[in-house]
mmCIF file of C-alpha atoms in Angstrom:
data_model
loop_
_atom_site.group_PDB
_atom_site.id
_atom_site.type_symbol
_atom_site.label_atom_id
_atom_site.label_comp_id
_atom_site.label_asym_id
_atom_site.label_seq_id
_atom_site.Cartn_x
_atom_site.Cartn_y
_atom_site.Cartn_z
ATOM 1 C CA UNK A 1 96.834 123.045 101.827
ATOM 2 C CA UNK A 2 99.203 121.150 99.465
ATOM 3 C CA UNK A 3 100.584 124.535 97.927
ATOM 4 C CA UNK A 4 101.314 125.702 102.139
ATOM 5 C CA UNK A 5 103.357 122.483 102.089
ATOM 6 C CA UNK A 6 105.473 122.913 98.887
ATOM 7 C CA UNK A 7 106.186 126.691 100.398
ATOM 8 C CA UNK A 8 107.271 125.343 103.955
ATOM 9 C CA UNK A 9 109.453 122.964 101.890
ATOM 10 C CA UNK A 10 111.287 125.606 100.355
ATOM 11 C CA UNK A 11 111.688 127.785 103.660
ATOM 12 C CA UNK A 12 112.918 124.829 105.592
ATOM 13 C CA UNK A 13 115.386 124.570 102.989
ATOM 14 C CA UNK A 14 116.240 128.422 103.006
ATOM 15 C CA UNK A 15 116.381 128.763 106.544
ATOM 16 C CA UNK A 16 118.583 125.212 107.601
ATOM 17 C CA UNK A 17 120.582 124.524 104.316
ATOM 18 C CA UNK A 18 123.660 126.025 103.363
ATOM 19 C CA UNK A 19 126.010 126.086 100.109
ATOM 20 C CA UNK A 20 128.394 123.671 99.656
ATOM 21 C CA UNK A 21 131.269 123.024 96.977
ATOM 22 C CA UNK A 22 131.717 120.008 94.876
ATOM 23 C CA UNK A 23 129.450 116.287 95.917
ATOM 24 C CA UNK A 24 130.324 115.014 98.975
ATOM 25 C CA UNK A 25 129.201 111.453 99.898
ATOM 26 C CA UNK A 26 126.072 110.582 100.338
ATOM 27 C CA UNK A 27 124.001 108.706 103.020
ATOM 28 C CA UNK A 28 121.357 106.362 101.505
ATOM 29 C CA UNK A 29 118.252 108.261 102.099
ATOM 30 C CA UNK A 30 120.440 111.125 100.137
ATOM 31 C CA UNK A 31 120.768 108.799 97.329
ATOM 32 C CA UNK A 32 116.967 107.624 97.713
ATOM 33 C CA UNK A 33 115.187 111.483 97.646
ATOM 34 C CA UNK A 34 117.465 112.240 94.293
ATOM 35 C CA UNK A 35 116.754 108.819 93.093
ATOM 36 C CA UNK A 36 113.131 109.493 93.323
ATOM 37 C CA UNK A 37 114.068 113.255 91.656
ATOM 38 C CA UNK A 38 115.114 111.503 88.845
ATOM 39 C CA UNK A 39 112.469 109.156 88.383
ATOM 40 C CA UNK A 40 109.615 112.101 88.744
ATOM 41 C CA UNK A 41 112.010 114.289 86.115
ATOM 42 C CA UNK A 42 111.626 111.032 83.499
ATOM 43 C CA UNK A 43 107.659 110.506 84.195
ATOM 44 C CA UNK A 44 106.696 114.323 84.705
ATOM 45 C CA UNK A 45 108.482 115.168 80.996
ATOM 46 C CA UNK A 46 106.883 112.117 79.081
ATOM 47 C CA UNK A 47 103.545 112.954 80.162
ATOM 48 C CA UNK A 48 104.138 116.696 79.554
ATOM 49 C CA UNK A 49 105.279 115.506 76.119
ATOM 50 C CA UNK A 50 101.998 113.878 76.076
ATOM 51 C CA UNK A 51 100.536 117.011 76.952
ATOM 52 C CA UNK A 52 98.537 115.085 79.944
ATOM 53 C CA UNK A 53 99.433 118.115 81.860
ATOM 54 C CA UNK A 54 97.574 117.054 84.900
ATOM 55 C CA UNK A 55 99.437 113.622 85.396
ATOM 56 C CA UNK A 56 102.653 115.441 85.362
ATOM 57 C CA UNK A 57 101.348 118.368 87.719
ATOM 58 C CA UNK A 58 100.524 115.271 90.044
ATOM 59 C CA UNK A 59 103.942 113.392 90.001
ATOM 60 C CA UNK A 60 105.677 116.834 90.794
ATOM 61 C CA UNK A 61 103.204 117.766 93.719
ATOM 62 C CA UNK A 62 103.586 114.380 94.925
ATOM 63 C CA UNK A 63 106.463 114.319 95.330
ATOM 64 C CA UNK A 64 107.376 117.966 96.819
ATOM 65 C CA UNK A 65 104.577 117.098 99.468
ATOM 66 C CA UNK A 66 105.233 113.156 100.416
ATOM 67 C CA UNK A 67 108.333 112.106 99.138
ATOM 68 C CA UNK A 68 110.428 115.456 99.732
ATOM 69 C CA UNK A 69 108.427 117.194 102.764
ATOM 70 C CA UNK A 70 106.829 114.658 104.799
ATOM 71 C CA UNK A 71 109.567 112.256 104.806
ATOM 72 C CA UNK A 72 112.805 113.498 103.490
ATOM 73 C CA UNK A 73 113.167 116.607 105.448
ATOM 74 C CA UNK A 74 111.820 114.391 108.377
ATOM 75 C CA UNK A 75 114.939 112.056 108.191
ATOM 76 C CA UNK A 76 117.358 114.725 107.939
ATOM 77 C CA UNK A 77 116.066 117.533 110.044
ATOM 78 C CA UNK A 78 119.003 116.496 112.977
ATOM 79 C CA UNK A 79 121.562 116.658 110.158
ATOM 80 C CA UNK A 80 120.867 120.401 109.225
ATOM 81 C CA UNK A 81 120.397 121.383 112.814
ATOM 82 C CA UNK A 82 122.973 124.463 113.502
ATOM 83 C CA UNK A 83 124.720 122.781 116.273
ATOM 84 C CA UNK A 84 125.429 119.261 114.227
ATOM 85 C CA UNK A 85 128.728 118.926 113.397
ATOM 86 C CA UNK A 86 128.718 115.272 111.863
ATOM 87 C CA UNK A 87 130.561 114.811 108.472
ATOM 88 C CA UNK A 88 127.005 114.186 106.472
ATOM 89 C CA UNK A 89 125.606 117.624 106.968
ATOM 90 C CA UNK A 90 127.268 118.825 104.071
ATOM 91 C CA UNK A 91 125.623 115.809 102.236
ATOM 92 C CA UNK A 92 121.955 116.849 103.414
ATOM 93 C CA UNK A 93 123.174 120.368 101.904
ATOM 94 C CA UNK A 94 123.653 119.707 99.236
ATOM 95 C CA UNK A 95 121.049 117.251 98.230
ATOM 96 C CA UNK A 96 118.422 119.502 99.970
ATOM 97 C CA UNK A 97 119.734 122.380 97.428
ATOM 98 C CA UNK A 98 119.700 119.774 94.241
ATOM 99 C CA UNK A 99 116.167 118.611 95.613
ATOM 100 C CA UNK A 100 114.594 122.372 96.010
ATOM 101 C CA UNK A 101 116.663 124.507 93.027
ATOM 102 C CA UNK A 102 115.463 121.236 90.467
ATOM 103 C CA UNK A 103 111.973 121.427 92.296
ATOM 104 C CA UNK A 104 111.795 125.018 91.543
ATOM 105 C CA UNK A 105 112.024 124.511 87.903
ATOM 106 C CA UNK A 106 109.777 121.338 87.725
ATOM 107 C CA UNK A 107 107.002 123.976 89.512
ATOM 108 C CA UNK A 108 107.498 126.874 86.947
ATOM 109 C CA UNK A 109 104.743 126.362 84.275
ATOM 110 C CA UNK A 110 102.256 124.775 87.068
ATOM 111 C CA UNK A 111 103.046 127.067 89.941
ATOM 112 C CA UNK A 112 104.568 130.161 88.237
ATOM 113 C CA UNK A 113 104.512 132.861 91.238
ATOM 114 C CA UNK A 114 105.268 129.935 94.298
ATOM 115 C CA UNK A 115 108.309 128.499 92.235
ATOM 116 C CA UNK A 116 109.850 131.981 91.192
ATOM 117 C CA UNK A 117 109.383 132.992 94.872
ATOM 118 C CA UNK A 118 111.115 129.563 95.894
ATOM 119 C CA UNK A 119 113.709 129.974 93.193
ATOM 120 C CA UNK A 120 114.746 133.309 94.327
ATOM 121 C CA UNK A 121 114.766 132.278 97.925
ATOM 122 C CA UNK A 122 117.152 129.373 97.163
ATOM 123 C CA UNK A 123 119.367 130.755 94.566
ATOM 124 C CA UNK A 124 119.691 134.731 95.261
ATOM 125 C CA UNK A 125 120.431 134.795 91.659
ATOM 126 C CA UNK A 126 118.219 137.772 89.444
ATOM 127 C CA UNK A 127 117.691 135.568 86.586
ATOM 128 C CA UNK A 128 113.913 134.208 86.845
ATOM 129 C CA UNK A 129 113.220 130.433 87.481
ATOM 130 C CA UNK A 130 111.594 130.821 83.818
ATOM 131 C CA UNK A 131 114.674 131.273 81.737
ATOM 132 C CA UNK A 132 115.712 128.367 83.004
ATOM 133 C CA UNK A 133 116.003 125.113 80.975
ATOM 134 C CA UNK A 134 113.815 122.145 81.936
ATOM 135 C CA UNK A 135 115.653 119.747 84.224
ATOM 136 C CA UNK A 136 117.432 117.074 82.335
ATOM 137 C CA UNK A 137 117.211 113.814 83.771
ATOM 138 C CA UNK A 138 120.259 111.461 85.278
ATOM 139 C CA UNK A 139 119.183 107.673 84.871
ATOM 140 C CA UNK A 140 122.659 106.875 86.512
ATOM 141 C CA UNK A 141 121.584 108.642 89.977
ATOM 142 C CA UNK A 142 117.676 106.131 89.101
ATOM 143 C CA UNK A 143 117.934 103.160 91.746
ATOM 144 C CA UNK A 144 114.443 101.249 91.333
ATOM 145 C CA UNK A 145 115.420 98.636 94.293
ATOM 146 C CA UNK A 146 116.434 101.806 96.699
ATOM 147 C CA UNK A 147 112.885 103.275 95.666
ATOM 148 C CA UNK A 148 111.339 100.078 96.640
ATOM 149 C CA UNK A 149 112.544 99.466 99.809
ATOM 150 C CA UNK A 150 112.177 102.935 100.930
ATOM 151 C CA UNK A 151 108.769 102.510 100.166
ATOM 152 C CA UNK A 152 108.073 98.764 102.124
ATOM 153 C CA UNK A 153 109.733 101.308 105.090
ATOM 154 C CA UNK A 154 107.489 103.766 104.768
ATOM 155 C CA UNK A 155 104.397 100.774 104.887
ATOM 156 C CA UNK A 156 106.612 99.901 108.380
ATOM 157 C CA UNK A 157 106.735 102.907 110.009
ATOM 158 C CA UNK A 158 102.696 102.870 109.447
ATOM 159 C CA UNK A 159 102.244 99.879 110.521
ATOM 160 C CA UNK A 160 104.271 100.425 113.813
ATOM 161 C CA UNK A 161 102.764 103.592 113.975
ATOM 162 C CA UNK A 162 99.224 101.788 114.376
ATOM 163 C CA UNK A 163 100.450 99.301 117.063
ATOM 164 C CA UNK A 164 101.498 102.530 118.909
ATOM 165 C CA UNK A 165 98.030 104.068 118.846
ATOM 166 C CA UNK A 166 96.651 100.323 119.523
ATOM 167 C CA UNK A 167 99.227 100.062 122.995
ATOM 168 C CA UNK A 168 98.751 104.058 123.379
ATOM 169 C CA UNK A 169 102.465 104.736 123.087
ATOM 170 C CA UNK A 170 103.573 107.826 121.254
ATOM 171 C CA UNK A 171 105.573 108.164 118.432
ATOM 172 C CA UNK A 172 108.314 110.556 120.401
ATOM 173 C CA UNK A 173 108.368 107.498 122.694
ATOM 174 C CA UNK A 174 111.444 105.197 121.854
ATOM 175 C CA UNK A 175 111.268 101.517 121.988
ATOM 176 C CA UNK A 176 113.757 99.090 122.209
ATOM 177 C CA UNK A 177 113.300 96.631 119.169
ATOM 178 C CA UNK A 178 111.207 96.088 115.855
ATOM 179 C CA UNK A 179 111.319 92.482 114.394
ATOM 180 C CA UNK A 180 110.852 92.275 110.867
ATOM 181 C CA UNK A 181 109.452 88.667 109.046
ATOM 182 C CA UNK A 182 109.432 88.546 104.695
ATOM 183 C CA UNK A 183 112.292 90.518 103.814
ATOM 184 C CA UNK A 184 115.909 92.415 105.169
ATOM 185 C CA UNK A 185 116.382 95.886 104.959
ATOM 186 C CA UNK A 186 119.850 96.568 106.508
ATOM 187 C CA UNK A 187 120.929 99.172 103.994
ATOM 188 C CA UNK A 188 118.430 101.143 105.395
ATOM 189 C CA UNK A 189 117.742 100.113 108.979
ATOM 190 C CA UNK A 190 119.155 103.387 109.954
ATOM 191 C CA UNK A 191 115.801 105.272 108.411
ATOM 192 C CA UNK A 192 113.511 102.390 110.378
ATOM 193 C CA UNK A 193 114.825 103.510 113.468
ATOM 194 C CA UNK A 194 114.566 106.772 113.269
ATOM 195 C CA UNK A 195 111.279 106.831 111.404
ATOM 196 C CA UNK A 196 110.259 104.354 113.998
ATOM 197 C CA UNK A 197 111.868 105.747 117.005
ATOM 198 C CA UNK A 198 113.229 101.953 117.319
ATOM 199 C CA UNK A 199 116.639 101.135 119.143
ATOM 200 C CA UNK A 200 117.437 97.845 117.368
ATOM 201 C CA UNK A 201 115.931 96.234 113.966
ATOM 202 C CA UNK A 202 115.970 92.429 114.125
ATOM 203 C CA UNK A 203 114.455 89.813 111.236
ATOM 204 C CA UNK A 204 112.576 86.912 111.659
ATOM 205 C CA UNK A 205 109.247 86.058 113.821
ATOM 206 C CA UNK A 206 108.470 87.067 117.685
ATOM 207 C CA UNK A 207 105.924 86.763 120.788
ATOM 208 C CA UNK A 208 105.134 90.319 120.556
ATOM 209 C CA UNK A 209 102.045 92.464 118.791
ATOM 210 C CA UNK A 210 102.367 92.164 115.396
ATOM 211 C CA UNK A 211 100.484 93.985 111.865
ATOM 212 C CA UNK A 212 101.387 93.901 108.007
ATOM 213 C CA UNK A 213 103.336 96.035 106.038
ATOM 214 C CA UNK A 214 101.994 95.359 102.546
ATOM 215 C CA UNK A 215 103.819 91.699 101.824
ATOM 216 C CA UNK A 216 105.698 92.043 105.133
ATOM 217 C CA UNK A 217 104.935 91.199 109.065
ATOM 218 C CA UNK A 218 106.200 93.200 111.817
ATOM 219 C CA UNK A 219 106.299 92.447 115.440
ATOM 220 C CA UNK A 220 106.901 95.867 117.698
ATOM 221 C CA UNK A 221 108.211 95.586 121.612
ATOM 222 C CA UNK A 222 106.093 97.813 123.188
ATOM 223 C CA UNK A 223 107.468 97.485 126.515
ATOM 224 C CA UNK A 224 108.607 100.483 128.358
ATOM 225 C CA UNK A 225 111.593 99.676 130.797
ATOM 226 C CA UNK A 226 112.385 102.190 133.025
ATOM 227 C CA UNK A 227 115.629 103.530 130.623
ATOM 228 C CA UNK A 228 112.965 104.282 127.861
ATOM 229 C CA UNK A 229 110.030 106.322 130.246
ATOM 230 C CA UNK A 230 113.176 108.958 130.731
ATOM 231 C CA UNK A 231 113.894 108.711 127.107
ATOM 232 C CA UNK A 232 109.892 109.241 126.447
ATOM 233 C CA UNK A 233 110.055 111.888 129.566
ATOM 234 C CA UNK A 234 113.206 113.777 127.546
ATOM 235 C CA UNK A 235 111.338 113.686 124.318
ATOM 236 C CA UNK A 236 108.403 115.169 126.237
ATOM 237 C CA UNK A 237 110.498 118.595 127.561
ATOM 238 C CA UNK A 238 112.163 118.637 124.266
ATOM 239 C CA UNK A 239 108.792 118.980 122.485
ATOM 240 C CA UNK A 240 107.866 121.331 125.384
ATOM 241 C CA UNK A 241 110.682 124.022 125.126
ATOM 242 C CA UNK A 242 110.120 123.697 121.544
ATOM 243 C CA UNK A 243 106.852 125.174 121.896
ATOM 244 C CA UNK A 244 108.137 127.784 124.374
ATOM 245 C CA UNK A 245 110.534 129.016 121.988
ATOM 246 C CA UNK A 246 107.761 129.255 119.342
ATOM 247 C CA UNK A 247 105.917 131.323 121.954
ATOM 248 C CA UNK A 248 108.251 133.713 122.578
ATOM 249 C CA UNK A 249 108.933 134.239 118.813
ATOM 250 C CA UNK A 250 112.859 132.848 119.388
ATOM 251 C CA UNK A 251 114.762 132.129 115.909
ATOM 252 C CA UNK A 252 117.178 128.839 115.587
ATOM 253 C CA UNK A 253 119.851 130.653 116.925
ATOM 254 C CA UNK A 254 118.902 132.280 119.837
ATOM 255 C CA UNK A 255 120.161 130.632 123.182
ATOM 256 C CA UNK A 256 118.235 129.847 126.175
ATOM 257 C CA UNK A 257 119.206 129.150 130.060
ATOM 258 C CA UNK A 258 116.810 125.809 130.441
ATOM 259 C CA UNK A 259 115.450 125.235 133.979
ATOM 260 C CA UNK A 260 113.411 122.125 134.992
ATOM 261 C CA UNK A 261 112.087 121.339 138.221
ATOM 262 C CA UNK A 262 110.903 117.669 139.325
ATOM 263 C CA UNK A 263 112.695 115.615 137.079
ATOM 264 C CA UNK A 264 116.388 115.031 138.431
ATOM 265 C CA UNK A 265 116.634 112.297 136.541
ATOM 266 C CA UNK A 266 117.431 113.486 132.875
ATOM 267 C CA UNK A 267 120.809 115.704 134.583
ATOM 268 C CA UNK A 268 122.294 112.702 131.907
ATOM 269 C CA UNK A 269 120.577 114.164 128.917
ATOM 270 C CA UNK A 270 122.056 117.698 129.976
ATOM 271 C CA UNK A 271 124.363 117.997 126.643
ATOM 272 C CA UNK A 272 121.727 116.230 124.709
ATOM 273 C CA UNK A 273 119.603 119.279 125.800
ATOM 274 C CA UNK A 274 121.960 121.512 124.874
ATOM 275 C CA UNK A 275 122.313 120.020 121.108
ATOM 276 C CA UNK A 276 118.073 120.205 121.000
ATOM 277 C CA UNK A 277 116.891 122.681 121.814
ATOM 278 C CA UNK A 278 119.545 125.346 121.666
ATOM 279 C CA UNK A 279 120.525 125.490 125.306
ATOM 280 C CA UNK A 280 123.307 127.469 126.713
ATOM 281 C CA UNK A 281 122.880 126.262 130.124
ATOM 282 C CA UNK A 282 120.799 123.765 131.787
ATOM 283 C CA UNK A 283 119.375 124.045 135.499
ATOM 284 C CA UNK A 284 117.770 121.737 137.711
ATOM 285 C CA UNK A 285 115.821 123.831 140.355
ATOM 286 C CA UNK A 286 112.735 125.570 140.743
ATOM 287 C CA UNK A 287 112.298 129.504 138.828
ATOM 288 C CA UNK A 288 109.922 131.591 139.241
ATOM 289 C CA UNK A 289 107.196 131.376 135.836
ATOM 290 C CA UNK A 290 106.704 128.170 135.522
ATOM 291 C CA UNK A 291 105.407 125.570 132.457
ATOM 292 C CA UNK A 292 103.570 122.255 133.395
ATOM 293 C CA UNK A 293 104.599 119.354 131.791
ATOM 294 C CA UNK A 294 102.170 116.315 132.657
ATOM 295 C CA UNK A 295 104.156 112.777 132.249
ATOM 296 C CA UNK A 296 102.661 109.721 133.168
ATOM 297 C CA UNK A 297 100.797 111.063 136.956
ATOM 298 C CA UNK A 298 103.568 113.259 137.507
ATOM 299 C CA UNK A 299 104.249 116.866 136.996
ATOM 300 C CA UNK A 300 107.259 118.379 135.793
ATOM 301 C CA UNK A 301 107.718 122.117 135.767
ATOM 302 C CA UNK A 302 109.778 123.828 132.703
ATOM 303 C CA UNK A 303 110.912 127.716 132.259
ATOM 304 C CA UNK A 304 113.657 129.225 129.185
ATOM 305 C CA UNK A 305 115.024 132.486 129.425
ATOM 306 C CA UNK A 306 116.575 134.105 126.274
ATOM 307 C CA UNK A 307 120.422 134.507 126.904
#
């Protein structure tokens, strides 16, 4: 299972990055995901000097599968998306392509096959991953406090994520505010909210459900105005025409007329559709074939057609 991970890591990278010239300027969970690179090149070499093989195998695996896959690529995935034309998708770029091409060669003497595969996949160069040099590490690009808060974050987005399944509110559901009581993490509220699917990060105590996060206390807003069920009800056809797509074998770039039927409402998220899920147009009407989509006691009805 963790070796299916590290692979999907390297196609997600092969199929959504491209090459970029020079370092462009990097957003901070950029600089956290190499800062952790660094830090795993430093450990994984001393214990490999220490020929405690294992411990190294374990930082490198960790991190591929936790730090790289399962949260990384998770933060960024709307900055590679083909139709994202913000200024820091060249930054995920290239620090998905110094993350993978480094990972490669971290992988060759435990995972010899899976990291030439990856290597040649990334690079399209002939030489083999294994002529390579090990990587060197940069203790400039090490940022111990970055690593630290990233990880309190990461024991916030599990904490909200249990209040969720406590109030029965899914993750793709956004709410409006998290408060946060022990510490401030405004260098990287960005990540919360995303993470979190949270409008606003505030600091301090509130009358509202509440759970620790390690040394912290959060208190979540689960209320769900009437702004924030479309927002849920969007997130909902988005995940929906996803899977419809998958079904019908569709690659990132195909385009797709989008009709939905019974749910007038989200004619405001018609661009935002568009962006998503790789509509060309988007209809509200009835069609012919037609996809339920249960929301709440009401149905909504969903068809693409390749265009």
């Amino acid at each position: 299972k963790m070796l299916t991970v590290i692979e999907n890591s390297f196609n997600f990278v092969k199929m959504y990055s491209g090459k970029i010239k020079g370092k462009p300027k990097l957003n901070i969970e950029d600089k956290w995901i190499l800062s952790r690179l660094n830090t795993v090149i430093l450990n994984s070499t001393k214990e490999m000097n220490n020929y405690n093989m294992h411990k190294a195998a374990n930082e490198i695996t960790d991190f591929i599968v936790n730090d790289f896959s399962r949260w990384y690529i998770k933060i960024i995935r709307d900055r590679v998306w083909p139709d994202y034309d913000g200024d820091d998708k060249l930054s995920a770029f290239y620090t998905l392509n110094v993350v993978a091409e480094t990972s490669a060669r971290l992988l060759a003497p435990i995972c010899p096959f899976i990291a030439e595969g990856a290597h040649k996949q990334i690079e399209k160069k002939p030489i083999s991953v294994h002529m390579h040099a090990w990587p060197k590490v940069e203790k400039k690009m090490i940022d111990v406090n970055l690593e630290a808060g990233m990880n309190q974050v990461k024991e916030i987005v599990e904490a909200a994520s249990a209040l969720r399944q406590e109030h029965k509110i899914k993750l793709r559901w956004p709410l409006s505010r998290i408060v946060i009581k022990g510490r401030t993490l405004r260098p990287i509220e960005n990540v919360i909210k995303m993470m979190c699917n949270i409008k606003k990060v505030e600091y301090g105590e509130a009358n509202l459900p509440s759970k620790k996060a390690g040394d912290l206390t959060i208190y979540l807003d689960v209320t769900l105005t009437e702004s924030l069920k479309q927002e849920a009800l969007l997130r909902e056809v988005v995940r929906k025409v996803q899977e419809l797509r998958k079904q019908q074998k569709l690659v990132v770039r195909d385009r797709i007329k989008l009709i939905i039927e019974g749910a007038d409402e989200l004619q405001q998220f018609t661009q935002q559709f568009k962006d998503e899920v790789g509509a060309k147009s988007v209809i509200f009407g009835s069609s012919g074939r037609k996809e339920k989509l249960d929301f709440e006691g009401r149905t909504v009805f969903i068809d693409i057609e390749k265009v």
